[in-house]
Every structure is written in structure tokens, then in C-alpha cells.
Amino acid sequence: MADPDLWRLSILTIGPAMPEVPEALEDEALSVSLFEIEDEATADPLGWRVDLLFRDPPDAEAVAREVGAAGVRVEGATIERVEPEEWARAAELRLPSVAAGRFVVHGSHARAEALADAVAIEIDAGLAFGSGEHATTQACLAAIDRLARRRRFRHVLDVGCGSGVLSIAAAKCWPARVLAVDNDPIAVRVARDNVRLNGVASHVQVENAEGYVHRVVRRWRPFDLILANILADPLIELAPALRRHLTPDGRAVLSGLLDRQADAVVAAHRREGLELVDREDRGPWVALVFGHRAAATRHSAR
Ligand SMILES: C[S@@+](CC[C@H](N)C(=O)[O-])C[C@H]1O[C@@H](n2cnc3c(N)ncnc32)[C@H](O)[C@@H]1O
């Protein structure tokens, strides 16, 4: 058997908190990928699997300790030899192309697979959330697709851009100026790379911001489309800011929430004068589309 070239270390963590991979480890590994493990029936977050690829066999216990040092509970670590060909195949298996509405999100290995009439978004698995495999990303893409059938948006804000997938979708739909923000500096770096990779860097600016708090957000507001695929609680907290940043006839696509959390999110936005105009369900996950009450009733649904 030929000598193996690569080693994969998989670390399992318990609990909903996404493990923070130390920057030094990120530099040392050839690649780092995070996969959320959910309860299949309820979509409750159970834990995470962190896969790190190394050229030389790593000290599994030391790496697991480093990942656990940031406060997550590490369940265990396994290490295995990976032939390069197998790694390439495994990456493909992990990241099949995903279609939602007019969009196909694919990795670099599947460029040729994107259909001619689809809007292709190229994202490779990495440290930022949003390679298209999660139901909330798909629900947002489907909602954007439906909105795009009815009107053009010119000024888009993506709060919690992760890999940049929704911003790239918006920039490929309309000749819009898109501002993408994330409070995770690693996501900002990944989103900038993906924006360049997809040829939309002249339309999309990516900044490190907590919610709406950034001078560029202030300077660019209001937005006629706001996208936010974050969790239910931050969405509820950010509802007043959303109202202030949305044009009177604007639309907001919100996700990161389960069906059972939708009533609370709708109620928080109704208190701000925002009405639900559309929703997109994907298993237990949902994306909600809002507009200001007056505009929502004037233009009926969506
Ligand atoms: C579920 S991911 C969504 C990524 C991508 N937009 C998608 O739809 O696939 C949520 C992202 O929001 C970011 N985030 C969470 N809360 C945030 C906040 N208050 N301000 C800015 N970014 C936030 C996280 O760092 C993460 O990258």
C-alpha cells in the first residue's frame, strides 16, 4: 500500500456552542471544517464535529485539549490516515451541490454540475457557516428567489453573512449594492474570499459588525432588503433596529429559527409595525419574510 499523505483528526463536542478553533491550529492544519450535529426529529443542536486535515500525524489529545480550552465539552477525538484521492472524494460527498429556487450552491469540485439556467454560487466547506447544506440557508435562498420574481432590490444588508452565500445570491440576482456583516472575524475573511471567488466583489462589501452597529451600516441605511439568518433570540432583540433600517416598502428575510419559535419572532416584529408576508418551511426550520404593515397590506401578499 502506498504511504498515506494526509491525516484527518475528528473532534466531537457536546452542546450547542460552536467550538472556537484557535487561530494557531487553523494555520497549522491544511483545512478545518465544522459540522453541526442535530437531533434528526427536533433539529435541536446536539454538538459539533470538527474535522482537521494534517500533512503529518497530529497529537490528537493535544489538539482536542486546544479546541476544548475555549469552554466547549470535548467528547472524543479520532485520527485516521486519508489518501489524497479519498479526501477529495470525501469532500465531494460532504458537500453535494444544493439547489434552492434558482440557486445552486456548489463546491469547486462540482463547477461543471451547475445547470446552465441556474444561478451558481461557489462555496467551499470551511470555518464559516453557509455552504448551502443547512435548511435555513436553503429556506432563505428560496425566499430570495420568490422575491426576485416580483421585484428588484437595490440596497441589501446581510446580517450574519457567514460564508457570504446570501449576499452572493443577492448580488447575482440584482445590480444591487450589498453590505454583508458578521460578528465573527473568521466569517468576514471567508465571506470576502467567497465574494471574490464568485466575481461580485465590486457589488458586495463585507464588514465585521455586531448586528447593525457599524459606521458603514449607518452610512448606507436604509436598505430595501435585509437578510438575517441568525437565531430566534437575536432576531427578536434586533427587531427595533430592523424596523429603523428598512425602507417603508422594504422586505426582510429572517431565519435561523424553528417552526415552534416562529410565533415569538412574528410577535416581536409585529410590535415594531412589521407584518409577516411570506414564509418558507424546510423540515422543522423556517424563513419568515416581513414588510412594514402599511406597505404589506397595500401590496397584499409578499
Ligand atoms: C446560521 S449562520 C448564517 C450564515 C449565512 N448567512 C447562511 O444563511 O448560510 C449565522 C451567522 O451569523 C453570525 N451572527 C450571529 N449573530 C450575529 C450578530 N448579532 N451580528 C452579526 N453576526 C452575527 C454568525 O457568526 C454566523 O456566521
mmCIF file of C-alpha atoms and ligand atoms in Angstrom:
data_model
loop_
_atom_site.group_PDB
_atom_site.id
_atom_site.type_symbol
_atom_site.label_atom_id
_atom_site.label_comp_id
_atom_site.label_asym_id
_atom_site.label_seq_id
_atom_site.Cartn_x
_atom_site.Cartn_y
_atom_site.Cartn_z
ATOM 1 C CA MET A 1 0.000 0.000 0.000
ATOM 2 C CA ALA A 2 1.284 3.484 -0.842
ATOM 3 C CA ASP A 3 2.343 5.700 2.067
ATOM 4 C CA PRO A 4 -0.520 7.870 3.233
ATOM 5 C CA ASP A 5 -0.057 11.628 2.732
ATOM 6 C CA LEU A 6 -2.810 13.069 4.882
ATOM 7 C CA TRP A 7 -4.236 12.618 8.358
ATOM 8 C CA ARG A 8 -7.725 13.545 9.455
ATOM 9 C CA LEU A 9 -8.452 14.317 13.083
ATOM 10 C CA SER A 10 -12.164 14.441 14.019
ATOM 11 C CA ILE A 11 -13.147 16.005 17.328
ATOM 12 C CA LEU A 12 -16.674 15.660 18.711
ATOM 13 C CA THR A 13 -18.035 18.285 21.069
ATOM 14 C CA ILE A 14 -21.228 18.206 23.125
ATOM 15 C CA GLY A 15 -23.732 21.068 23.351
ATOM 16 C CA PRO A 16 -24.963 23.831 21.074
ATOM 17 C CA ALA A 17 -21.940 26.163 21.361
ATOM 18 C CA MET A 18 -19.902 26.199 18.157
ATOM 19 C CA PRO A 19 -16.299 25.384 19.115
ATOM 20 C CA GLU A 20 -13.822 28.176 18.502
ATOM 21 C CA VAL A 21 -10.826 26.759 16.672
ATOM 22 C CA PRO A 22 -7.674 28.579 17.845
ATOM 23 C CA GLU A 23 -6.030 30.595 15.056
ATOM 24 C CA ALA A 24 -2.677 28.829 15.517
ATOM 25 C CA LEU A 25 -4.358 25.475 14.950
ATOM 26 C CA GLU A 26 -6.174 26.827 11.934
ATOM 27 C CA ASP A 27 -2.836 27.923 10.453
ATOM 28 C CA GLU A 28 -1.234 24.583 11.244
ATOM 29 C CA ALA A 29 -3.991 22.429 9.685
ATOM 30 C CA LEU A 30 -4.400 22.117 5.899
ATOM 31 C CA SER A 31 -8.148 22.565 6.344
ATOM 32 C CA VAL A 32 -10.687 22.897 9.136
ATOM 33 C CA SER A 33 -14.384 22.060 8.689
ATOM 34 C CA LEU A 34 -17.173 22.274 11.244
ATOM 35 C CA PHE A 35 -20.363 20.238 11.044
ATOM 36 C CA GLU A 36 -23.307 20.779 13.381
ATOM 37 C CA ILE A 37 -24.869 17.596 14.709
ATOM 38 C CA GLU A 38 -28.626 17.937 15.141
ATOM 39 C CA ASP A 39 -31.328 15.743 16.590
ATOM 40 C CA GLU A 40 -32.954 14.464 13.402
ATOM 41 C CA ALA A 41 -36.531 14.795 14.675
ATOM 42 C CA THR A 42 -36.409 18.129 16.506
ATOM 43 C CA ALA A 43 -33.338 19.828 14.950
ATOM 44 C CA ASP A 44 -32.150 20.558 18.485
ATOM 45 C CA PRO A 45 -28.380 21.133 18.374
ATOM 46 C CA LEU A 46 -26.589 18.195 19.992
ATOM 47 C CA GLY A 47 -22.965 19.077 19.282
ATOM 48 C CA TRP A 48 -20.323 19.657 16.616
ATOM 49 C CA ARG A 49 -17.761 17.648 14.694
ATOM 50 C CA VAL A 50 -14.536 19.465 13.900
ATOM 51 C CA ASP A 51 -12.507 17.855 11.111
ATOM 52 C CA LEU A 52 -8.890 18.949 10.744
ATOM 53 C CA LEU A 53 -6.625 17.743 7.965
ATOM 54 C CA PHE A 54 -2.856 17.498 8.580
ATOM 55 C CA ARG A 55 0.132 16.612 6.456
ATOM 56 C CA ASP A 56 1.805 14.827 9.425
ATOM 57 C CA PRO A 57 0.132 12.816 12.172
ATOM 58 C CA PRO A 58 -1.009 15.321 14.836
ATOM 59 C CA ASP A 59 -1.040 14.804 18.594
ATOM 60 C CA ALA A 60 -4.794 14.107 18.849
ATOM 61 C CA GLU A 61 -5.039 14.671 22.597
ATOM 62 C CA ALA A 62 -3.165 17.979 22.468
ATOM 63 C CA VAL A 63 -5.350 19.274 19.602
ATOM 64 C CA ALA A 64 -8.541 18.150 21.386
ATOM 65 C CA ARG A 65 -7.337 19.971 24.527
ATOM 66 C CA GLU A 66 -6.736 23.154 22.471
ATOM 67 C CA VAL A 67 -10.257 23.006 20.983
ATOM 68 C CA GLY A 68 -11.736 22.294 24.433
ATOM 69 C CA ALA A 69 -9.805 25.146 26.077
ATOM 70 C CA ALA A 70 -12.325 27.681 24.715
ATOM 71 C CA GLY A 71 -15.004 26.239 27.005
ATOM 72 C CA VAL A 72 -16.698 23.540 24.897
ATOM 73 C CA ARG A 73 -17.061 19.974 26.165
ATOM 74 C CA VAL A 74 -14.980 17.601 24.037
ATOM 75 C CA GLU A 75 -16.469 14.113 23.776
ATOM 76 C CA GLY A 76 -13.600 12.466 21.934
ATOM 77 C CA ALA A 77 -11.102 12.611 19.105
ATOM 78 C CA THR A 78 -10.340 10.078 16.387
ATOM 79 C CA ILE A 79 -7.479 10.137 13.940
ATOM 80 C CA GLU A 80 -7.254 8.323 10.630
ATOM 81 C CA ARG A 81 -4.994 8.149 7.599
ATOM 82 C CA VAL A 82 -6.529 9.617 4.449
ATOM 83 C CA GLU A 83 -5.230 9.111 0.944
ATOM 84 C CA PRO A 84 -5.434 12.379 -1.050
ATOM 85 C CA GLU A 85 -7.840 10.827 -3.581
ATOM 86 C CA GLU A 86 -10.081 9.671 -0.782
ATOM 87 C CA TRP A 87 -10.025 13.144 0.770
ATOM 88 C CA ALA A 88 -11.139 14.697 -2.499
ATOM 89 C CA ARG A 89 -13.970 12.162 -2.752
ATOM 90 C CA ALA A 90 -14.923 12.675 0.891
ATOM 91 C CA ALA A 91 -15.085 16.438 0.423
ATOM 92 C CA GLU A 92 -17.410 15.911 -2.520
ATOM 93 C CA LEU A 93 -19.605 13.568 -0.513
ATOM 94 C CA ARG A 94 -19.790 16.041 2.339
ATOM 95 C CA LEU A 95 -20.657 18.925 0.111
ATOM 96 C CA PRO A 96 -23.074 17.850 -2.584
ATOM 97 C CA SER A 97 -24.464 20.681 -4.721
ATOM 98 C CA VAL A 98 -27.637 22.108 -3.211
ATOM 99 C CA ALA A 99 -30.466 23.622 -5.254
ATOM 100 C CA ALA A 100 -32.890 26.170 -3.767
ATOM 101 C CA GLY A 101 -35.101 28.251 -6.027
ATOM 102 C CA ARG A 102 -32.989 29.477 -8.950
ATOM 103 C CA PHE A 103 -29.764 28.965 -6.996
ATOM 104 C CA VAL A 104 -27.324 26.061 -6.949
ATOM 105 C CA VAL A 105 -24.692 26.191 -4.228
ATOM 106 C CA HIS A 106 -21.718 24.025 -5.115
ATOM 107 C CA GLY A 107 -18.128 23.396 -4.147
ATOM 108 C CA SER A 108 -15.198 23.954 -6.511
ATOM 109 C CA HIS A 109 -15.192 20.204 -7.296
ATOM 110 C CA ALA A 110 -18.712 20.490 -8.795
ATOM 111 C CA ARG A 111 -18.364 23.591 -11.021
ATOM 112 C CA ALA A 112 -19.335 21.678 -14.143
ATOM 113 C CA GLU A 113 -22.502 20.337 -12.499
ATOM 114 C CA ALA A 114 -24.212 23.738 -12.148
ATOM 115 C CA LEU A 115 -27.112 23.832 -14.623
ATOM 116 C CA ALA A 116 -26.985 26.409 -17.400
ATOM 117 C CA ASP A 117 -30.145 28.233 -16.285
ATOM 118 C CA ALA A 118 -29.311 28.144 -12.569
ATOM 119 C CA VAL A 119 -27.601 30.925 -10.646
ATOM 120 C CA ALA A 120 -24.433 29.210 -9.444
ATOM 121 C CA ILE A 121 -22.847 30.125 -6.103
ATOM 122 C CA GLU A 122 -19.474 28.568 -5.399
ATOM 123 C CA ILE A 123 -18.709 27.940 -1.742
ATOM 124 C CA ASP A 124 -16.150 25.537 -0.342
ATOM 125 C CA ALA A 125 -16.510 23.957 3.087
ATOM 126 C CA GLY A 126 -14.625 25.957 5.643
ATOM 127 C CA LEU A 127 -14.844 27.629 9.004
ATOM 128 C CA ALA A 128 -17.842 29.843 8.186
ATOM 129 C CA PHE A 129 -21.445 28.647 8.247
ATOM 130 C CA GLY A 130 -23.266 28.669 4.918
ATOM 131 C CA SER A 131 -22.127 26.098 2.393
ATOM 132 C CA GLY A 132 -25.785 25.585 1.466
ATOM 133 C CA GLU A 133 -26.273 22.309 3.263
ATOM 134 C CA HIS A 134 -28.315 23.767 6.126
ATOM 135 C CA ALA A 135 -32.093 24.020 5.802
ATOM 136 C CA THR A 136 -32.129 27.673 6.941
ATOM 137 C CA THR A 137 -29.740 28.751 4.152
ATOM 138 C CA GLN A 138 -31.910 26.886 1.638
ATOM 139 C CA ALA A 139 -35.094 28.454 3.024
ATOM 140 C CA CYS A 140 -33.546 31.951 2.711
ATOM 141 C CA LEU A 141 -32.402 31.245 -0.856
ATOM 142 C CA ALA A 142 -35.904 30.027 -1.789
ATOM 143 C CA ALA A 143 -37.429 33.180 -0.230
ATOM 144 C CA ILE A 144 -34.947 35.409 -2.131
ATOM 145 C CA ASP A 145 -35.836 33.559 -5.330
ATOM 146 C CA ARG A 146 -39.560 34.254 -4.793
ATOM 147 C CA LEU A 147 -38.905 37.917 -4.053
ATOM 148 C CA ALA A 148 -36.775 38.172 -7.201
ATOM 149 C CA ARG A 149 -39.716 37.069 -9.339
ATOM 150 C CA ARG A 150 -41.671 40.151 -8.248
ATOM 151 C CA ARG A 151 -39.237 42.996 -7.910
ATOM 152 C CA ARG A 152 -35.646 44.235 -7.993
ATOM 153 C CA PHE A 153 -33.827 45.269 -4.864
ATOM 154 C CA ARG A 154 -31.038 47.829 -4.958
ATOM 155 C CA HIS A 155 -29.736 48.115 -1.453
ATOM 156 C CA VAL A 156 -29.242 44.913 0.522
ATOM 157 C CA LEU A 157 -27.951 44.232 4.050
ATOM 158 C CA ASP A 158 -26.997 40.691 5.116
ATOM 159 C CA VAL A 159 -26.708 40.471 8.918
ATOM 160 C CA GLY A 160 -24.742 37.350 9.909
ATOM 161 C CA CYS A 161 -23.380 36.675 6.437
ATOM 162 C CA GLY A 162 -21.294 33.602 7.425
ATOM 163 C CA SER A 163 -19.748 32.314 4.191
ATOM 164 C CA GLY A 164 -21.430 35.180 2.289
ATOM 165 C CA VAL A 165 -23.792 32.818 0.470
ATOM 166 C CA LEU A 166 -26.932 35.014 0.740
ATOM 167 C CA SER A 167 -25.060 38.199 -0.198
ATOM 168 C CA ILE A 168 -23.633 36.474 -3.250
ATOM 169 C CA ALA A 169 -27.147 35.271 -4.173
ATOM 170 C CA ALA A 170 -28.485 38.844 -3.886
ATOM 171 C CA ALA A 171 -25.594 40.281 -5.925
ATOM 172 C CA LYS A 172 -26.202 37.697 -8.647
ATOM 173 C CA CYS A 173 -29.967 38.453 -8.775
ATOM 174 C CA TRP A 174 -29.930 42.235 -8.972
ATOM 175 C CA PRO A 175 -27.450 45.009 -9.793
ATOM 176 C CA ALA A 176 -27.608 45.837 -6.084
ATOM 177 C CA ARG A 177 -25.121 47.224 -3.594
ATOM 178 C CA VAL A 178 -24.833 44.601 -0.891
ATOM 179 C CA LEU A 179 -23.404 45.079 2.593
ATOM 180 C CA ALA A 180 -22.558 41.816 4.384
ATOM 181 C CA VAL A 181 -21.699 41.860 8.098
ATOM 182 C CA ASP A 182 -20.759 39.226 10.638
ATOM 183 C CA ASN A 183 -19.580 39.427 14.234
ATOM 184 C CA ASP A 184 -17.115 36.579 13.634
ATOM 185 C CA PRO A 185 -13.852 37.826 12.060
ATOM 186 C CA ILE A 186 -13.203 34.405 10.524
ATOM 187 C CA ALA A 187 -16.582 34.528 8.742
ATOM 188 C CA VAL A 188 -15.676 38.010 7.455
ATOM 189 C CA ARG A 189 -12.449 36.647 5.981
ATOM 190 C CA VAL A 190 -14.181 33.634 4.411
ATOM 191 C CA ALA A 191 -17.035 35.789 3.038
ATOM 192 C CA ARG A 192 -14.541 38.199 1.417
ATOM 193 C CA ASP A 193 -12.795 35.240 -0.256
ATOM 194 C CA ASN A 194 -16.108 33.797 -1.479
ATOM 195 C CA VAL A 195 -17.319 37.171 -2.752
ATOM 196 C CA ARG A 196 -14.117 37.459 -4.831
ATOM 197 C CA LEU A 197 -14.359 33.828 -5.966
ATOM 198 C CA ASN A 198 -17.880 34.494 -7.270
ATOM 199 C CA GLY A 199 -16.896 37.657 -9.143
ATOM 200 C CA VAL A 200 -19.176 40.009 -7.178
ATOM 201 C CA ALA A 201 -16.567 41.929 -5.144
ATOM 202 C CA SER A 202 -17.452 45.201 -6.887
ATOM 203 C CA HIS A 203 -21.038 44.909 -5.538
ATOM 204 C CA VAL A 204 -20.537 43.343 -2.114
ATOM 205 C CA GLN A 205 -18.727 44.894 0.838
ATOM 206 C CA VAL A 206 -18.037 42.697 3.892
ATOM 207 C CA GLU A 207 -17.527 44.176 7.365
ATOM 208 C CA ASN A 208 -17.051 42.895 10.909
ATOM 209 C CA ALA A 209 -20.082 44.163 12.888
ATOM 210 C CA GLU A 210 -22.318 43.195 15.771
ATOM 211 C CA GLY A 211 -25.864 43.357 14.399
ATOM 212 C CA TYR A 212 -26.470 46.789 12.849
ATOM 213 C CA VAL A 213 -23.710 48.531 14.772
ATOM 214 C CA HIS A 214 -21.182 49.721 12.200
ATOM 215 C CA ARG A 215 -20.497 53.094 10.620
ATOM 216 C CA VAL A 216 -20.919 51.632 7.107
ATOM 217 C CA VAL A 217 -24.357 50.265 8.075
ATOM 218 C CA ARG A 218 -25.264 53.749 9.364
ATOM 219 C CA ARG A 219 -23.942 55.400 6.218
ATOM 220 C CA TRP A 220 -25.706 53.028 3.812
ATOM 221 C CA ARG A 221 -29.107 52.795 5.515
ATOM 222 C CA PRO A 222 -31.983 52.407 4.769
ATOM 223 C CA PHE A 223 -31.988 49.078 2.939
ATOM 224 C CA ASP A 224 -34.812 47.792 0.757
ATOM 225 C CA LEU A 225 -33.853 44.168 1.538
ATOM 226 C CA ILE A 226 -32.464 42.885 4.830
ATOM 227 C CA LEU A 227 -31.384 39.257 5.197
ATOM 228 C CA ALA A 228 -30.626 37.794 8.626
ATOM 229 C CA ASN A 229 -30.137 34.074 9.137
ATOM 230 C CA ILE A 230 -29.190 34.177 12.813
ATOM 231 C CA LEU A 231 -31.014 32.643 15.802
ATOM 232 C CA ALA A 232 -34.526 33.427 17.112
ATOM 233 C CA ASP A 233 -33.371 35.322 20.234
ATOM 234 C CA PRO A 234 -31.023 37.752 18.446
ATOM 235 C CA LEU A 235 -33.686 38.286 15.766
ATOM 236 C CA ILE A 236 -36.187 39.265 18.475
ATOM 237 C CA GLU A 237 -33.625 41.580 20.105
ATOM 238 C CA LEU A 238 -32.769 43.176 16.776
ATOM 239 C CA ALA A 239 -36.416 43.755 15.681
ATOM 240 C CA PRO A 240 -36.394 47.518 16.578
ATOM 241 C CA ALA A 241 -33.123 48.019 14.686
ATOM 242 C CA LEU A 242 -34.537 46.121 11.706
ATOM 243 C CA ARG A 243 -37.526 48.485 11.583
ATOM 244 C CA ARG A 244 -35.216 51.528 11.635
ATOM 245 C CA HIS A 245 -33.004 50.184 8.832
ATOM 246 C CA LEU A 246 -35.728 49.000 6.430
ATOM 247 C CA THR A 247 -37.219 51.297 3.757
ATOM 248 C CA PRO A 248 -41.018 51.783 4.020
ATOM 249 C CA ASP A 249 -41.611 49.308 1.157
ATOM 250 C CA GLY A 250 -38.650 47.052 2.065
ATOM 251 C CA ARG A 251 -38.602 43.330 2.782
ATOM 252 C CA ALA A 252 -36.720 41.350 5.428
ATOM 253 C CA VAL A 253 -35.933 37.632 5.169
ATOM 254 C CA LEU A 254 -35.276 36.203 8.626
ATOM 255 C CA SER A 255 -34.225 32.670 9.518
ATOM 256 C CA GLY A 256 -32.214 30.581 11.932
ATOM 257 C CA LEU A 257 -35.386 29.645 13.766
ATOM 258 C CA LEU A 258 -37.532 26.592 14.268
ATOM 259 C CA ASP A 259 -41.247 26.486 13.440
ATOM 260 C CA ARG A 260 -42.064 26.438 17.177
ATOM 261 C CA GLN A 261 -40.146 29.744 17.608
ATOM 262 C CA ALA A 262 -41.896 31.490 14.702
ATOM 263 C CA ASP A 263 -44.822 32.925 16.736
ATOM 264 C CA ALA A 264 -42.437 34.719 19.116
ATOM 265 C CA VAL A 265 -40.410 36.156 16.230
ATOM 266 C CA VAL A 266 -43.591 37.282 14.413
ATOM 267 C CA ALA A 267 -44.952 38.897 17.610
ATOM 268 C CA ALA A 268 -41.687 40.815 18.236
ATOM 269 C CA HIS A 269 -41.768 42.227 14.695
ATOM 270 C CA ARG A 270 -45.494 42.992 14.828
ATOM 271 C CA ARG A 271 -44.783 45.183 17.865
ATOM 272 C CA GLU A 272 -42.471 47.149 15.541
ATOM 273 C CA GLY A 273 -45.145 47.574 12.873
ATOM 274 C CA LEU A 274 -43.785 44.771 10.661
ATOM 275 C CA GLU A 275 -46.120 42.148 9.184
ATOM 276 C CA LEU A 276 -45.376 38.619 8.039
ATOM 277 C CA VAL A 277 -45.883 38.497 4.247
ATOM 278 C CA ASP A 278 -44.407 35.102 3.351
ATOM 279 C CA ARG A 279 -42.774 32.059 4.887
ATOM 280 C CA GLU A 280 -40.677 29.174 3.651
ATOM 281 C CA ASP A 281 -40.593 25.902 5.608
ATOM 282 C CA ARG A 282 -37.800 23.346 5.453
ATOM 283 C CA GLY A 283 -38.495 20.476 7.886
ATOM 284 C CA PRO A 284 -38.571 21.960 11.387
ATOM 285 C CA TRP A 285 -36.786 25.148 10.171
ATOM 286 C CA VAL A 286 -38.463 28.232 8.749
ATOM 287 C CA ALA A 287 -37.603 31.508 6.997
ATOM 288 C CA LEU A 288 -40.002 34.435 7.558
ATOM 289 C CA VAL A 289 -40.452 37.400 5.210
ATOM 290 C CA PHE A 290 -41.576 40.712 6.722
ATOM 291 C CA GLY A 291 -42.562 44.149 5.441
ATOM 292 C CA HIS A 292 -43.803 47.344 7.111
ATOM 293 C CA ARG A 293 -47.505 46.934 7.976
ATOM 294 C CA ALA A 294 -48.852 49.705 5.719
ATOM 295 C CA ALA A 295 -46.852 48.522 2.690
ATOM 296 C CA ALA A 296 -47.621 44.871 3.431
ATOM 297 C CA THR A 297 -51.408 45.475 3.370
ATOM 298 C CA ARG A 298 -51.167 47.859 0.372
ATOM 299 C CA HIS A 299 -49.352 45.325 -1.822
ATOM 300 C CA SER A 300 -51.179 42.230 -0.384
ATOM 301 C CA ALA A 301 -49.042 39.106 -0.009
ATOM 302 C CA ARG A 302 -45.211 39.099 -0.448
HETATM 303 C C1 LIG B 1 -26.555 30.491 10.777
HETATM 304 S S1 LIG B 1 -25.168 31.399 10.188
HETATM 305 C C2 LIG B 1 -25.817 32.008 8.623
HETATM 306 C C3 LIG B 1 -24.783 32.169 7.544
HETATM 307 C C4 LIG B 1 -25.339 32.530 6.176
HETATM 308 N N1 LIG B 1 -25.962 33.842 6.210
HETATM 309 C C5 LIG B 1 -26.359 31.500 5.703
HETATM 310 O O1 LIG B 1 -27.532 31.868 5.565
HETATM 311 O O2 LIG B 1 -25.991 30.349 5.468
HETATM 312 C C6 LIG B 1 -25.227 32.808 11.248
HETATM 313 C C7 LIG B 1 -24.065 33.754 11.120
HETATM 314 O O3 LIG B 1 -24.431 34.932 11.818
HETATM 315 C C8 LIG B 1 -23.363 35.406 12.585
HETATM 316 N N2 LIG B 1 -24.002 36.160 13.685
HETATM 317 C C9 LIG B 1 -24.754 35.682 14.707
HETATM 318 N N3 LIG B 1 -25.218 36.696 15.462
HETATM 319 C C10 LIG B 1 -24.753 37.848 14.906
HETATM 320 C C11 LIG B 1 -24.879 39.227 15.232
HETATM 321 N N4 LIG B 1 -25.574 39.624 16.293
HETATM 322 N N5 LIG B 1 -24.260 40.142 14.458
HETATM 323 C C12 LIG B 1 -23.535 39.757 13.374
HETATM 324 N N6 LIG B 1 -23.380 38.455 13.023
HETATM 325 C C13 LIG B 1 -23.984 37.520 13.773
HETATM 326 C C14 LIG B 1 -22.591 34.156 12.985
HETATM 327 O O4 LIG B 1 -21.237 34.457 13.250
HETATM 328 C C15 LIG B 1 -22.766 33.289 11.742
HETATM 329 O O5 LIG B 1 -21.717 33.472 10.827
#
